[in-house]
Amino acid sequence: MVSRPGDDGIPKYVWAVDDGGEVYEAKTKPPDTAYHGYRLGEDEVEMRRYILAEWRKRCPQA
């Protein structure tokens, strides 16, 4: 999943969920277009819940 593109046309965030249900986020800091990814930790429970819920809606076979 990706966030809306910024003014430069590049999404700031990219999210993924692995087979074990772990949520990962990658983000870029303009003007850099390289992404830095990491697993969302226990301190980001609400965001993890949101991404998992959206992921399940969009990818029901996963």
mmCIF file of N, CA and C in Angstrom:
data_model
loop_
_atom_site.group_PDB
_atom_site.id
_atom_site.type_symbol
_atom_site.label_atom_id
_atom_site.label_comp_id
_atom_site.label_asym_id
_atom_site.label_seq_id
_atom_site.Cartn_x
_atom_site.Cartn_y
_atom_site.Cartn_z
ATOM 1 N N MET A 1 0.856 -1.163 0.000
ATOM 2 C CA MET A 1 0.000 0.000 0.000
ATOM 3 C C MET A 1 0.898 1.221 0.000
ATOM 4 N N VAL A 2 0.412 2.293 -0.601
ATOM 5 C CA VAL A 2 1.192 3.534 -0.660
ATOM 6 C C VAL A 2 0.327 4.710 -0.267
ATOM 7 N N SER A 3 0.964 5.743 0.258
ATOM 8 C CA SER A 3 0.260 6.983 0.578
ATOM 9 C C SER A 3 0.057 7.782 -0.710
ATOM 10 N N ARG A 4 -0.715 8.827 -0.606
ATOM 11 C CA ARG A 4 -0.910 9.704 -1.767
ATOM 12 C C ARG A 4 0.420 10.312 -2.176
ATOM 13 N N PRO A 5 0.606 10.466 -3.470
ATOM 14 C CA PRO A 5 1.840 11.120 -3.932
ATOM 15 C C PRO A 5 1.908 12.573 -3.457
ATOM 16 N N GLY A 6 3.112 13.018 -3.168
ATOM 17 C CA GLY A 6 3.328 14.415 -2.802
ATOM 18 C C GLY A 6 3.367 15.287 -4.044
ATOM 19 N N ASP A 7 3.743 16.520 -3.875
ATOM 20 C CA ASP A 7 3.834 17.459 -4.997
ATOM 21 C C ASP A 7 4.806 16.984 -6.063
ATOM 22 N N ASP A 8 5.786 16.178 -5.651
ATOM 23 C CA ASP A 8 6.782 15.665 -6.590
ATOM 24 C C ASP A 8 6.314 14.381 -7.287
ATOM 25 N N GLY A 9 5.094 13.902 -6.932
ATOM 26 C CA GLY A 9 4.552 12.701 -7.552
ATOM 27 C C GLY A 9 4.992 11.406 -6.898
ATOM 28 N N ILE A 10 5.742 11.504 -5.810
ATOM 29 C CA ILE A 10 6.273 10.310 -5.142
ATOM 30 C C ILE A 10 5.568 10.136 -3.794
ATOM 31 N N PRO A 11 5.036 8.935 -3.521
ATOM 32 C CA PRO A 11 4.422 8.695 -2.211
ATOM 33 C C PRO A 11 5.467 8.785 -1.105
ATOM 34 N N LYS A 12 5.093 9.401 0.011
ATOM 35 C CA LYS A 12 6.021 9.500 1.132
ATOM 36 C C LYS A 12 6.146 8.161 1.866
ATOM 37 N N TYR A 13 5.042 7.391 1.933
ATOM 38 C CA TYR A 13 5.026 6.136 2.679
ATOM 39 C C TYR A 13 4.653 4.955 1.794
ATOM 40 N N VAL A 14 5.223 3.799 2.135
ATOM 41 C CA VAL A 14 4.871 2.521 1.527
ATOM 42 C C VAL A 14 4.730 1.538 2.686
ATOM 43 N N TRP A 15 3.649 0.735 2.675
ATOM 44 C CA TRP A 15 3.433 -0.242 3.740
ATOM 45 C C TRP A 15 3.312 -1.635 3.152
ATOM 46 N N ALA A 16 3.735 -2.624 3.931
ATOM 47 C CA ALA A 16 3.607 -4.019 3.535
ATOM 48 C C ALA A 16 3.377 -4.860 4.785
ATOM 49 N N VAL A 17 2.764 -6.026 4.580
ATOM 50 C CA VAL A 17 2.520 -6.965 5.667
ATOM 51 C C VAL A 17 3.086 -8.311 5.230
ATOM 52 N N ASP A 18 3.870 -8.941 6.109
ATOM 53 C CA ASP A 18 4.434 -10.244 5.746
ATOM 54 C C ASP A 18 3.470 -11.376 6.092
ATOM 55 N N ASP A 19 3.836 -12.597 5.765
ATOM 56 C CA ASP A 19 2.979 -13.765 5.991
ATOM 57 C C ASP A 19 2.650 -13.981 7.467
ATOM 58 N N GLY A 20 3.490 -13.474 8.342
ATOM 59 C CA GLY A 20 3.270 -13.615 9.776
ATOM 60 C C GLY A 20 2.451 -12.492 10.380
ATOM 61 N N GLY A 21 1.999 -11.539 9.554
ATOM 62 C CA GLY A 21 1.193 -10.432 10.042
ATOM 63 C C GLY A 21 1.989 -9.255 10.572
ATOM 64 N N GLU A 22 3.303 -9.252 10.345
ATOM 65 C CA GLU A 22 4.127 -8.111 10.760
ATOM 66 C C GLU A 22 3.965 -6.979 9.745
ATOM 67 N N VAL A 23 3.837 -5.763 10.257
ATOM 68 C CA VAL A 23 3.639 -4.593 9.402
ATOM 69 C C VAL A 23 4.963 -3.855 9.247
ATOM 70 N N TYR A 24 5.256 -3.485 8.009
ATOM 71 C CA TYR A 24 6.475 -2.747 7.687
ATOM 72 C C TYR A 24 6.108 -1.442 7.015
ATOM 73 N N GLU A 25 6.901 -0.430 7.290
ATOM 74 C CA GLU A 25 6.694 0.888 6.697
ATOM 75 C C GLU A 25 8.015 1.351 6.116
ATOM 76 N N ALA A 26 7.941 1.949 4.962
ATOM 77 C CA ALA A 26 9.111 2.588 4.361
ATOM 78 C C ALA A 26 8.718 4.020 4.067
ATOM 79 N N LYS A 27 9.634 4.939 4.290
ATOM 80 C CA LYS A 27 9.319 6.335 3.987
ATOM 81 C C LYS A 27 10.526 7.033 3.395
ATOM 82 N N THR A 28 10.209 8.100 2.716
ATOM 83 C CA THR A 28 11.234 8.923 2.103
ATOM 84 C C THR A 28 11.119 10.325 2.675
ATOM 85 N N LYS A 29 12.205 11.040 2.612
ATOM 86 C CA LYS A 29 12.225 12.414 3.126
ATOM 87 C C LYS A 29 12.629 13.319 1.975
ATOM 88 N N PRO A 30 11.654 14.014 1.381
ATOM 89 C CA PRO A 30 11.982 14.874 0.233
ATOM 90 C C PRO A 30 13.107 15.839 0.564
ATOM 91 N N PRO A 31 13.968 16.143 -0.354
ATOM 92 C CA PRO A 31 13.896 15.821 -1.778
ATOM 93 C C PRO A 31 14.464 14.446 -2.124
ATOM 94 N N ASP A 32 14.943 13.696 -1.127
ATOM 95 C CA ASP A 32 15.476 12.363 -1.380
ATOM 96 C C ASP A 32 14.342 11.432 -1.803
ATOM 97 N N THR A 33 14.584 10.577 -2.772
ATOM 98 C CA THR A 33 13.556 9.645 -3.228
ATOM 99 C C THR A 33 13.861 8.208 -2.816
ATOM 100 N N ALA A 34 14.910 7.991 -2.045
ATOM 101 C CA ALA A 34 15.220 6.652 -1.543
ATOM 102 C C ALA A 34 14.376 6.398 -0.299
ATOM 103 N N TYR A 35 13.882 5.173 -0.173
ATOM 104 C CA TYR A 35 13.057 4.809 0.970
ATOM 105 C C TYR A 35 13.889 4.108 2.034
ATOM 106 N N HIS A 36 13.521 4.341 3.290
ATOM 107 C CA HIS A 36 14.113 3.658 4.430
ATOM 108 C C HIS A 36 12.989 2.858 5.077
ATOM 109 N N GLY A 37 13.136 1.538 5.183
ATOM 110 C CA GLY A 37 12.079 0.696 5.714
ATOM 111 C C GLY A 37 12.388 0.124 7.075
ATOM 112 N N TYR A 38 11.333 -0.193 7.818
ATOM 113 C CA TYR A 38 11.461 -0.741 9.162
ATOM 114 C C TYR A 38 10.146 -1.396 9.558
ATOM 115 N N ARG A 39 10.206 -2.266 10.540
ATOM 116 C CA ARG A 39 9.002 -2.898 11.084
ATOM 117 C C ARG A 39 8.345 -1.921 12.053
ATOM 118 N N LEU A 40 7.020 -1.801 11.980
ATOM 119 C CA LEU A 40 6.319 -0.955 12.944
ATOM 120 C C LEU A 40 6.319 -1.668 14.289
ATOM 121 N N GLY A 41 6.773 -0.979 15.309
ATOM 122 C CA GLY A 41 6.938 -1.580 16.626
ATOM 123 C C GLY A 41 5.722 -1.457 17.517
ATOM 124 N N GLU A 42 5.887 -1.926 18.736
ATOM 125 C CA GLU A 42 4.818 -1.913 19.731
ATOM 126 C C GLU A 42 4.379 -0.499 20.093
ATOM 127 N N ASP A 43 5.210 0.488 19.836
ATOM 128 C CA ASP A 43 4.857 1.872 20.142
ATOM 129 C C ASP A 43 3.958 2.486 19.074
ATOM 130 N N GLU A 44 3.637 1.717 18.036
ATOM 131 C CA GLU A 44 2.782 2.224 16.957
ATOM 132 C C GLU A 44 1.590 1.290 16.735
ATOM 133 N N VAL A 45 0.942 0.921 17.843
ATOM 134 C CA VAL A 45 -0.143 -0.057 17.822
ATOM 135 C C VAL A 45 -1.300 0.391 16.932
ATOM 136 N N GLU A 46 -1.722 1.630 17.049
ATOM 137 C CA GLU A 46 -2.863 2.103 16.254
ATOM 138 C C GLU A 46 -2.570 2.069 14.756
ATOM 139 N N MET A 47 -1.378 2.483 14.380
ATOM 140 C CA MET A 47 -1.017 2.456 12.962
ATOM 141 C C MET A 47 -0.944 1.021 12.457
ATOM 142 N N ARG A 48 -0.381 0.129 13.254
ATOM 143 C CA ARG A 48 -0.325 -1.284 12.861
ATOM 144 C C ARG A 48 -1.727 -1.838 12.656
ATOM 145 N N ARG A 49 -2.645 -1.527 13.567
ATOM 146 C CA ARG A 49 -4.035 -1.984 13.436
ATOM 147 C C ARG A 49 -4.667 -1.455 12.155
ATOM 148 N N TYR A 50 -4.458 -0.183 11.897
ATOM 149 C CA TYR A 50 -5.033 0.431 10.703
ATOM 150 C C TYR A 50 -4.498 -0.228 9.429
ATOM 151 N N ILE A 51 -3.195 -0.394 9.341
ATOM 152 C CA ILE A 51 -2.589 -0.996 8.144
ATOM 153 C C ILE A 51 -3.066 -2.432 7.981
ATOM 154 N N LEU A 52 -3.103 -3.205 9.061
ATOM 155 C CA LEU A 52 -3.580 -4.594 8.975
ATOM 156 C C LEU A 52 -5.027 -4.657 8.503
ATOM 157 N N ALA A 53 -5.886 -3.789 9.014
ATOM 158 C CA ALA A 53 -7.298 -3.777 8.608
ATOM 159 C C ALA A 53 -7.424 -3.435 7.128
ATOM 160 N N GLU A 54 -6.701 -2.411 6.688
ATOM 161 C CA GLU A 54 -6.742 -2.032 5.268
ATOM 162 C C GLU A 54 -6.172 -3.136 4.388
ATOM 163 N N TRP A 55 -5.091 -3.739 4.843
ATOM 164 C CA TRP A 55 -4.443 -4.814 4.080
ATOM 165 C C TRP A 55 -5.424 -5.967 3.867
ATOM 166 N N ARG A 56 -6.130 -6.340 4.926
ATOM 167 C CA ARG A 56 -7.096 -7.446 4.836
ATOM 168 C C ARG A 56 -8.254 -7.103 3.907
ATOM 169 N N LYS A 57 -8.695 -5.845 3.915
ATOM 170 C CA LYS A 57 -9.767 -5.427 2.989
ATOM 171 C C LYS A 57 -9.304 -5.484 1.551
ATOM 172 N N ARG A 58 -8.087 -5.017 1.312
ATOM 173 C CA ARG A 58 -7.573 -4.918 -0.055
ATOM 174 C C ARG A 58 -7.004 -6.227 -0.573
ATOM 175 N N CYS A 59 -6.539 -7.087 0.321
ATOM 176 C CA CYS A 59 -5.912 -8.355 -0.061
ATOM 177 C C CYS A 59 -6.565 -9.495 0.718
ATOM 178 N N PRO A 60 -7.845 -9.760 0.496
ATOM 179 C CA PRO A 60 -8.517 -10.778 1.309
ATOM 180 C C PRO A 60 -7.944 -12.177 1.172
ATOM 181 N N GLN A 61 -7.272 -12.470 0.090
ATOM 182 C CA GLN A 61 -6.686 -13.801 -0.106
ATOM 183 C C GLN A 61 -5.377 -13.959 0.644
ATOM 184 N N ALA A 62 -4.809 -12.872 1.146
ATOM 185 C CA ALA A 62 -3.513 -12.934 1.837
ATOM 186 C C ALA A 62 -3.652 -13.476 3.241
#
